Short mmCIF file of C-alpha atoms and ligand atoms in Angstrom, two decimals:
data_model
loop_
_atom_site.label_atom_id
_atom_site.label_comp_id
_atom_site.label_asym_id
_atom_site.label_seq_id
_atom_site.Cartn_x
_atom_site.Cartn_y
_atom_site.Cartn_z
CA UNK A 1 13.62 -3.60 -17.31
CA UNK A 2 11.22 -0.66 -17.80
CA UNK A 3 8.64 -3.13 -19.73
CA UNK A 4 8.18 -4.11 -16.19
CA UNK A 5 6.52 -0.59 -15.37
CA UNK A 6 4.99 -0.60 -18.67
CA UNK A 7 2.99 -4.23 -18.25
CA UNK A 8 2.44 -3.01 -14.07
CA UNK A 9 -1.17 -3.35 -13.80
CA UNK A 10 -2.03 -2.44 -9.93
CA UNK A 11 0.00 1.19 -9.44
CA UNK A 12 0.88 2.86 -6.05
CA UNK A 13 2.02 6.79 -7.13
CA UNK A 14 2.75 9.11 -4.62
CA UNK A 15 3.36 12.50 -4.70
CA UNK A 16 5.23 14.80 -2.26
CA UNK A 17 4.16 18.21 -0.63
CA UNK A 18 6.29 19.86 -3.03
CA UNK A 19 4.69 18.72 -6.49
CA UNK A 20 1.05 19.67 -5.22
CA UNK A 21 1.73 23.00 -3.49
CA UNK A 22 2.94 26.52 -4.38
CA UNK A 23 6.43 26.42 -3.17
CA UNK A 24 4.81 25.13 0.40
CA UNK A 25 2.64 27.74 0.35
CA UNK A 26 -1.34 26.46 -0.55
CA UNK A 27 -2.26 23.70 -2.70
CA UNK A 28 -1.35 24.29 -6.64
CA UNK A 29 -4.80 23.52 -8.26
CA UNK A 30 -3.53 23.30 -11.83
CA UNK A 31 -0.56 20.63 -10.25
CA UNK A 32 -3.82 18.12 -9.26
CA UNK A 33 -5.78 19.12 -11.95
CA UNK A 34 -2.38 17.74 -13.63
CA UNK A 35 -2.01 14.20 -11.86
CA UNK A 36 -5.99 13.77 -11.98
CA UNK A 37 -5.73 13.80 -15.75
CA UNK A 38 -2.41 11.84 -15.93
CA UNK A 39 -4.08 9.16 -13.56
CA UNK A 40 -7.64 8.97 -15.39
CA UNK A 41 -5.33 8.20 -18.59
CA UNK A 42 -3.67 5.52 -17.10
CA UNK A 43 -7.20 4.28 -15.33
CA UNK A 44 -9.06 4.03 -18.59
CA UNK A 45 -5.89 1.95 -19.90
CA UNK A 46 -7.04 -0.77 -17.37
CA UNK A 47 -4.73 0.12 -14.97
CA UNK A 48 -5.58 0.64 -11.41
CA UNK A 49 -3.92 3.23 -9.24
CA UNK A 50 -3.68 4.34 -5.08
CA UNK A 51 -2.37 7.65 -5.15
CA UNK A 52 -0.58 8.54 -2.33
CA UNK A 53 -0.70 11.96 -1.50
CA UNK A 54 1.06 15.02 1.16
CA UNK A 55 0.19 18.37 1.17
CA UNK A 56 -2.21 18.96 4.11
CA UNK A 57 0.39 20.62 6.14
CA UNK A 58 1.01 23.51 3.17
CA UNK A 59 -2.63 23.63 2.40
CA UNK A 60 -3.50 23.93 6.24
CA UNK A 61 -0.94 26.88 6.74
CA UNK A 62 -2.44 28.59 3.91
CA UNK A 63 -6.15 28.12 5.58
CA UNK A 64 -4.92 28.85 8.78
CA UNK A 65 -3.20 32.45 7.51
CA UNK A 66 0.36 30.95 8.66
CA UNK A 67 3.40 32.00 6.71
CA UNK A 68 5.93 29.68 8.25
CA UNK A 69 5.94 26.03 8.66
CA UNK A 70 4.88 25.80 12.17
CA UNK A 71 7.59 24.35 14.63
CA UNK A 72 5.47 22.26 17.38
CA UNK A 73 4.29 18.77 16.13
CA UNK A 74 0.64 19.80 17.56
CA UNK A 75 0.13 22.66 15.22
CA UNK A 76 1.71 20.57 11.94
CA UNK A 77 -0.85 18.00 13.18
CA UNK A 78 -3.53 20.64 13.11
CA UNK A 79 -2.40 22.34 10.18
CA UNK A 80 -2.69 18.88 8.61
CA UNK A 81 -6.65 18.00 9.89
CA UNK A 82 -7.31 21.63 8.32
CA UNK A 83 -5.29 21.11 5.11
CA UNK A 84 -6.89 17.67 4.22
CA UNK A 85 -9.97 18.92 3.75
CA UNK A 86 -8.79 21.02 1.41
CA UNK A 87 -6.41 18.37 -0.11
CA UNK A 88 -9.48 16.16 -0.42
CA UNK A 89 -11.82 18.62 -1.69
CA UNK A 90 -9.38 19.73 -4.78
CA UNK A 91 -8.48 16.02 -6.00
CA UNK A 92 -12.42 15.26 -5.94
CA UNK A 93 -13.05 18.07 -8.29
CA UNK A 94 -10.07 17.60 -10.19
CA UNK A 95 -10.95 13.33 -10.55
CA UNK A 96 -15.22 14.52 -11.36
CA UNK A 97 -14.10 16.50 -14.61
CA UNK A 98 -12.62 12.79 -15.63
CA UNK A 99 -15.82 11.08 -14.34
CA UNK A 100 -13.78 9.18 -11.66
CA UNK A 101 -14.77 9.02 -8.03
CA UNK A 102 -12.31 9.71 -5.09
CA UNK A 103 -12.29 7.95 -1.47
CA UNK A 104 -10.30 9.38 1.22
CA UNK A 105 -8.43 7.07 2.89
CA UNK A 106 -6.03 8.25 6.12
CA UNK A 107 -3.56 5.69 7.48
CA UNK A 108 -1.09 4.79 10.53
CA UNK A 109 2.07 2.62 10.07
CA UNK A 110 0.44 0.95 13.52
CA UNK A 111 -2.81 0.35 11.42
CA UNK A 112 -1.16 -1.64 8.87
CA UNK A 113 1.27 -3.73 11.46
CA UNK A 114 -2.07 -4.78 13.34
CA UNK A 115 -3.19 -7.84 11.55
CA UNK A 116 -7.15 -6.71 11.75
CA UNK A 117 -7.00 -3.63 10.50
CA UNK A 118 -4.04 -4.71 7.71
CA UNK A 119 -7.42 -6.97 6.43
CA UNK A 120 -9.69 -4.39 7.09
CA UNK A 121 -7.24 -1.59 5.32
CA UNK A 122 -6.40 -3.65 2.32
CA UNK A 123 -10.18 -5.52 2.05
CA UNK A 124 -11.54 -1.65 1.56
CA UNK A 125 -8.48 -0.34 -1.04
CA UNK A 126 -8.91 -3.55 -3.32
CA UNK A 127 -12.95 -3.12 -3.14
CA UNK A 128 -12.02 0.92 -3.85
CA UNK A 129 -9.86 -0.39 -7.19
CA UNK A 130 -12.29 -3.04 -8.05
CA UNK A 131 -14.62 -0.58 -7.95
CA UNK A 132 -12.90 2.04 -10.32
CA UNK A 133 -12.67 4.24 -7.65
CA UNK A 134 -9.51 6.14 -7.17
CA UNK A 135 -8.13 6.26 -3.55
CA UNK A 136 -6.42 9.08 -2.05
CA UNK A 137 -4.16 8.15 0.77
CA UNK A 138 -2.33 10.05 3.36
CA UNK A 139 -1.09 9.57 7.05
CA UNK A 140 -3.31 10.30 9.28
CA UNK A 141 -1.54 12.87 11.20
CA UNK A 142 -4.00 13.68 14.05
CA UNK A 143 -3.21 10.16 15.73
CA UNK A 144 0.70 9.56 14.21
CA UNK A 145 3.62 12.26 12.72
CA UNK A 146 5.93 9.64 11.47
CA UNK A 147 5.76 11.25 7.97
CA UNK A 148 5.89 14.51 9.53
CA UNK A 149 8.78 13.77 11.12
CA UNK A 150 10.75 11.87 8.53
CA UNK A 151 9.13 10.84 5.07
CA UNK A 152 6.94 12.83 3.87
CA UNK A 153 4.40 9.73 2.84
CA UNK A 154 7.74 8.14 1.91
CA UNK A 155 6.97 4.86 3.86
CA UNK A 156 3.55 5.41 3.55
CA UNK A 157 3.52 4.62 -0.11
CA UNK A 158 5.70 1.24 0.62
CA UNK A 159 3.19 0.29 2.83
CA UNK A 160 0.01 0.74 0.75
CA UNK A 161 2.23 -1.16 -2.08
CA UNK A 162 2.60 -3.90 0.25
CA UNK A 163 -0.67 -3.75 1.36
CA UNK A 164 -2.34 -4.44 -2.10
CA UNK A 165 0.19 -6.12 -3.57
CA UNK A 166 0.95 -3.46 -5.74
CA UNK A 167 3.08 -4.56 -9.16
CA UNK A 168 4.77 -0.99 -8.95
CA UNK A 169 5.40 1.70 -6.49
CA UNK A 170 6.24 5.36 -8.49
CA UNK A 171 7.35 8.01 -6.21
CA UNK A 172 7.07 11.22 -7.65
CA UNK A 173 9.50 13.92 -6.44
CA UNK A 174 11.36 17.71 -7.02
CA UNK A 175 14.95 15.92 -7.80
CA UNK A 176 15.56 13.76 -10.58
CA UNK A 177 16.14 10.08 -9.31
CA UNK A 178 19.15 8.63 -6.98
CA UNK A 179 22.72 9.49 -7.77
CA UNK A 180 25.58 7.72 -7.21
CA UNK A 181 26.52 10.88 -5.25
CA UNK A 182 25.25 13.87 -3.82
CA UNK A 183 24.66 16.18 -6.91
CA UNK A 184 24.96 19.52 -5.47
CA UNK A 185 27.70 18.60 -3.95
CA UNK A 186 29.79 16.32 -6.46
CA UNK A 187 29.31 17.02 -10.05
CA UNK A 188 30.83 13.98 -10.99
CA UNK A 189 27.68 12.14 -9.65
CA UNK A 190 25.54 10.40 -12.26
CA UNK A 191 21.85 9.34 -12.50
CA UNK A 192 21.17 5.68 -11.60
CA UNK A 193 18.73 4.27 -13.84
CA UNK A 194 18.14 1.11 -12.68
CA UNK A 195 19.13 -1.39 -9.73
CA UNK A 196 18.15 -4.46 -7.35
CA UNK A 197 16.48 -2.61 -4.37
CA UNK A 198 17.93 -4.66 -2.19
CA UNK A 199 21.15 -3.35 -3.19
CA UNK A 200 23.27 -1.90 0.12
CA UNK A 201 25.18 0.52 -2.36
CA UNK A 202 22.19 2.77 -2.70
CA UNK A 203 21.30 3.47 0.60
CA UNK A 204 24.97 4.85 1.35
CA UNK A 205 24.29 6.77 -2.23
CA UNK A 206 21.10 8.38 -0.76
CA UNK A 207 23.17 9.61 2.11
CA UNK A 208 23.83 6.30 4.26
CA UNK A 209 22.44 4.63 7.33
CA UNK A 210 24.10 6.75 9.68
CA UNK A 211 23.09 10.34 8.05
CA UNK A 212 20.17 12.50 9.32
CA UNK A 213 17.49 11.47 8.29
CA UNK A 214 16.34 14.80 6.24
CA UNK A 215 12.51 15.00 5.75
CA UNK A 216 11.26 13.21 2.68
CA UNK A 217 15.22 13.09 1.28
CA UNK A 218 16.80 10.21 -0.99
CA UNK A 219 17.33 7.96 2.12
CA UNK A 220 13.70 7.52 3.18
CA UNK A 221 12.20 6.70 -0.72
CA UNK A 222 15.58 4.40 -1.00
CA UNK A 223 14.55 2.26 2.00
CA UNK A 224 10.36 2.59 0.94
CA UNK A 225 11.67 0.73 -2.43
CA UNK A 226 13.65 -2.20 0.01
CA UNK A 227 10.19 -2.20 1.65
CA UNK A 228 7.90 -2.21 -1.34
CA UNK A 229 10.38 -4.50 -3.14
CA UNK A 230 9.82 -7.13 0.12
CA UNK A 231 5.93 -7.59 -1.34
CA UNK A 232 7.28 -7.72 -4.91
CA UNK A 233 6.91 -4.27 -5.74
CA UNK A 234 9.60 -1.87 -8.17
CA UNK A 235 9.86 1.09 -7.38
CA UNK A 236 10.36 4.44 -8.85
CA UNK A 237 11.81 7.41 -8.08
CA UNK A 238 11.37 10.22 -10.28
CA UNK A 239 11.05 14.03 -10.85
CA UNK A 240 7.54 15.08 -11.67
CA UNK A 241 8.20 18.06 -12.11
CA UNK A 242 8.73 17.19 -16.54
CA UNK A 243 5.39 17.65 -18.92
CA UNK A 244 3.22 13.87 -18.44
CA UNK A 245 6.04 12.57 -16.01
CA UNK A 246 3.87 10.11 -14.75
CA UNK A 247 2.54 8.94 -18.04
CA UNK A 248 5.37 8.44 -19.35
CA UNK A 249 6.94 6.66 -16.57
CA UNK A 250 4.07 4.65 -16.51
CA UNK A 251 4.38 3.81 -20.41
CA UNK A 252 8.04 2.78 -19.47
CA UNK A 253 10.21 5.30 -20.68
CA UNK A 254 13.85 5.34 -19.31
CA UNK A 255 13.26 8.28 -16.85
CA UNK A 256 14.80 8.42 -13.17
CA UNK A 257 15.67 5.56 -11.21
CA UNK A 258 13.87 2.37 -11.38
CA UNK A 259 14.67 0.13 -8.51
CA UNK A 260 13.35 -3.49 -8.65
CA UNK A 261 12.07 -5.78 -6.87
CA UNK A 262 13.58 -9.71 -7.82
CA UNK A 263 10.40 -11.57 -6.38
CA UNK A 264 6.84 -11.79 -7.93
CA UNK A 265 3.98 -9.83 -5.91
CA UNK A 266 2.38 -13.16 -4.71
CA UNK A 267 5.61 -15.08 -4.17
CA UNK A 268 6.86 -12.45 -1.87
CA UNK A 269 3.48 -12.09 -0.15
CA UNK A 270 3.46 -16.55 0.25
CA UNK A 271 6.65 -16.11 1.30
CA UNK A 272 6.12 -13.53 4.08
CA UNK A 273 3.33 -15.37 5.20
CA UNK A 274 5.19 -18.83 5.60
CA UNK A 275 7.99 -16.52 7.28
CA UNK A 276 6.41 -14.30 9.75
CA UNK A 277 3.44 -16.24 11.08
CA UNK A 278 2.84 -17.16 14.47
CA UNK A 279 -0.13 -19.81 14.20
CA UNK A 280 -3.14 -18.67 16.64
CA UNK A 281 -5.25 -21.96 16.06
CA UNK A 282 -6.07 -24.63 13.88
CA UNK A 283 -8.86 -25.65 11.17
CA UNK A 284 -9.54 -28.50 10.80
CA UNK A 285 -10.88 -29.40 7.51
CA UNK A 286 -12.67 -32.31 5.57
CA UNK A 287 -11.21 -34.05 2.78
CA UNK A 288 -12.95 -32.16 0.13
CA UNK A 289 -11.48 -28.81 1.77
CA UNK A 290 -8.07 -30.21 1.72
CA UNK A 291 -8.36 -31.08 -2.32
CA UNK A 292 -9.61 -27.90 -2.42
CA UNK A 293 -6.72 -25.71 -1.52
CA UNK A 294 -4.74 -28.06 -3.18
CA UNK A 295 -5.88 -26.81 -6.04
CA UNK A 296 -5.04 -23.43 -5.18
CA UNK A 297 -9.01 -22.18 -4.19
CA UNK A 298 -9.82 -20.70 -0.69
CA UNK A 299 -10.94 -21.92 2.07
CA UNK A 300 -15.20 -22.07 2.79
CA UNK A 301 -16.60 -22.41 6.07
CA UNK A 302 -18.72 -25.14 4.70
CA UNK A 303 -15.31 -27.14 4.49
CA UNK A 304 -14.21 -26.97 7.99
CA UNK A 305 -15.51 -29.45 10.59
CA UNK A 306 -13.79 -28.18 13.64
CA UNK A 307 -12.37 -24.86 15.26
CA UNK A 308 -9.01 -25.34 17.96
CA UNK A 309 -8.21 -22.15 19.50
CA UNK A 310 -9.01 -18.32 20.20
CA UNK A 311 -7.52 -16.10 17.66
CA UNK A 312 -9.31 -12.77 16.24
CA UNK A 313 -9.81 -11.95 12.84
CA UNK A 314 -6.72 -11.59 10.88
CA UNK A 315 -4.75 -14.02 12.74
CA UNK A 316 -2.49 -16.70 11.11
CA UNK A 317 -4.00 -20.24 11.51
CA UNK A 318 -3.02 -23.51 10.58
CA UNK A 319 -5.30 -25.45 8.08
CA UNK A 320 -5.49 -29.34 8.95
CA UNK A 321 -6.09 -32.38 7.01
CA UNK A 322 -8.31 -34.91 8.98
CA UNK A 323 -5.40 -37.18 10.07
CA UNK A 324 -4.02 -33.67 12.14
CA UNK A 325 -1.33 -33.00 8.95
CA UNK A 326 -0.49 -28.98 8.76
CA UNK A 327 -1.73 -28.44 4.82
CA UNK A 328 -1.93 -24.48 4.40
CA UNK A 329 -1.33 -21.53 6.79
CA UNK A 330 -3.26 -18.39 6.30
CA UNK A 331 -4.80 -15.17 7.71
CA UNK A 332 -8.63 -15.77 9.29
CA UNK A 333 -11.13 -13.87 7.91
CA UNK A 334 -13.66 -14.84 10.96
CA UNK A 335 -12.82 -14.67 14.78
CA UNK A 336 -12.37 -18.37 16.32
CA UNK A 337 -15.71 -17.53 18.22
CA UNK A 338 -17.18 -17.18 14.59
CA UNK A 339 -15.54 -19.47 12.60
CA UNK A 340 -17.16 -22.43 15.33
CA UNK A 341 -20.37 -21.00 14.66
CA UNK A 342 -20.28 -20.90 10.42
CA UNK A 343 -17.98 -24.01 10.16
CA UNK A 344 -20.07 -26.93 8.20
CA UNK A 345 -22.35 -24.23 7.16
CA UNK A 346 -22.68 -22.96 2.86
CA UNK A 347 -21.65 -19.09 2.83
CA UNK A 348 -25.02 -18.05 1.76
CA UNK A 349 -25.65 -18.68 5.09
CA UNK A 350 -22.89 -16.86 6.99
CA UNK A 351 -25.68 -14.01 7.49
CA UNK A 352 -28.23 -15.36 8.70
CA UNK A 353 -25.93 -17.37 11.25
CA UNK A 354 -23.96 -13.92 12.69
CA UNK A 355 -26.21 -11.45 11.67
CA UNK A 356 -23.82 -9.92 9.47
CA UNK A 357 -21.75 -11.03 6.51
CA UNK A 358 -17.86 -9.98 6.45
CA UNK A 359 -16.11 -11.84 3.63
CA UNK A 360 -17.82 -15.05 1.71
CA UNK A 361 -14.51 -17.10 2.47
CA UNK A 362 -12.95 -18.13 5.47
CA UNK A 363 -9.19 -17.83 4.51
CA UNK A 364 -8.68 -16.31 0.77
CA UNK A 365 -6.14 -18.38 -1.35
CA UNK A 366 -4.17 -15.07 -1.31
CA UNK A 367 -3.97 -14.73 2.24
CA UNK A 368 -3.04 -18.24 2.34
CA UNK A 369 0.67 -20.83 2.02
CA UNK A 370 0.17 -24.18 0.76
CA UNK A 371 2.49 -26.38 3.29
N1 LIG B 401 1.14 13.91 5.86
C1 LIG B 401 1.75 15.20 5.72
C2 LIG B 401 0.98 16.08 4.73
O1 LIG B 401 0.23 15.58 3.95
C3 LIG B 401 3.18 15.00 5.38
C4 LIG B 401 3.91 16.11 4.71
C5 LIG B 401 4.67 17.10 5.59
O2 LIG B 401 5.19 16.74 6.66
O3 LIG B 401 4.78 18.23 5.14
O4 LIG B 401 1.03 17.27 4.76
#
């Protein structure tokens, strides 16, 4: 089950407040120096990572001479704005003494529900990774506090391993993995290693449906794997608190508590998108379009003859063979508005036609169910 992890090529790690703080208190320079290095390692393996990371809030109380977390949500909010530029400033020295570039990337739950900027969100990660860049992602807590409130980047990390199709989600943590019990409590309670995330058992394990919800506890990385494991995703919970803990989960060894996902990143992404979409308009295409996705390549504008509808980018449209026939579904990279204006036209000439040039295809065989 671990070889999984081990062969995972596209990586979402996050890390929580406590693994890149002082107790809370300030960031803990030597803990980032730490993941940079672990993460340029497993970088100049080939692999490509997201980290997702907290600790604005501790880093902004330090800045801002506070002792105690602060108790409105307005001052954790601007204890955060203060703290990330901290946060951001550390893991860009920390990734330069590997060579690797950072990109700060702050993110709503709201951002990634919107269609538009779900495209937008995951076109600029994917460029990021293509690019050997290493993103570093947190909620953007001036305009949301859901992971103030509850997770602690908990979800947020699900999300961003939905967004890219991540093969593996690894949340780092201070505790060891899920038990079958609480451990301070029960002694009895033993480390899971490894289970179908879609198994009920663990959420009542983590402290059930019905328990407050404590920030960033067992409950809230439980239900991110369900939610990462819903794009095809494993996840991992673990304690990085040991020597190269994310190395070596990386590398597959039999630490914490692996939680897997049962369908294969694109599968469950085909499958959401045949599920979930509400069809905003048609394309209509030529023959030599429809042979085309047939054989599993996207769709060009120079392929579609006519436009029916007025959708926005993003939106799911339906992908027509010229008798009418519903071939494909998909997400639009080009407004309706646009679409009209490129349709029979070759991409190299998308520019010249809008006066600017988003993506080079109009729906991306990824983005896109073959009916
Ligand atoms: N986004 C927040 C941060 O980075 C979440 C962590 C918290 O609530 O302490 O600080």
């Amino acid at each position: 089950m671990r070889r999984r992890i081990a062969e995972a090529k596209r990586l979402v790690v996050k890390v929580g407040s406590a693994l890149v703080t002082n107790g809370g208190q300030g960031l803990a320079p030597d803990a980032i120096a730490g993941w940079a290095r672990q993460i340029a390692r497993l970088r100049a393996e080939g692999r490509e990572i997201a980290l997702v990371s907290s600790g604005a809030i501790a880093a902004g109380m330090q800045r801002l001479g506070l002792a105690t977390r602060p108790q409105t949500m307005h001052e954790l909010q601007a204890a955060a704005a203060v703290g990330q530029m901290g946060l951001a400033q550390t893991y860009e020295s920390c990734f330069s003494e590997h060579g690797l570039v950072t990109a700060q990337v702050l993110l709503t739950h709201e951002d990634l529900a919107d269609r538009k900027r779900y495209l937008n969100a995951r076109s600029t990660l994917v460029t990021l990774l293509e690019l050997g860049v290493v993103p570093v992602i947190n909620e953007n807590d001036t305009v949301v506090t859901d992971e103030i409130k509850f997770g602690d980047n908990d979800t947020l990390g699900a999300l961003v391993a939905n967004l890219i199709e991540a093969d593996a989600l690894i949340i780092l943590t201070d505790q060891d993995g899920l038990f079958s019990a609480d451990p301070r409590s029960n002694p009895g309670a033993r480390l899971i290693s490894a289970g179908r995330a879609d198994d009920a058992s663990f959420e009542a394990m983590a402290g059930g449906a019905g328990s407050s919800i404590a920030k960033g506890g067992m409950i809230t990385k439980v239900r991110a794997a369900q939610r990462a494991a819903r794009s095809g995703a494993h996840t991992l919970i673990a304690s990085g608190r040991e020597a190269d803990a994310l190395l070596r989960l990386a590398h597959g060894e039999e630490v914490g508590t692996l939680l897997y996902a049962t369908a294969t990143p694109l599968a469950a992404r085909k499958q959401w998108l045949a599920d979930h979409l509400q069809l905003a308009g048609s394309l209509h295409l030529d023959a030599g379009a429809v042979r085309a996705l047939q054989e599993g390549r996207s769709l060009l504008p120079i392929g579609v003859v006519a436009v029916d509808g007025d959708f926005e980018r993003g939106a799911a449209v339906a992908c027509r063979s010229p008798g009418g026939k519903e071939v494909a579904r998909g997400l639009v990279n080009y407004s309706a508005n646009e679409a009209r204006r490129i349709a029979r036209h070759p991409t190299s000439e998308i520019e010249a036609i809008l006066g600017y040039f988003d993506e080079d295809v109009l729906v991306h065989r990824d983005n896109m169910v073959l009916l």
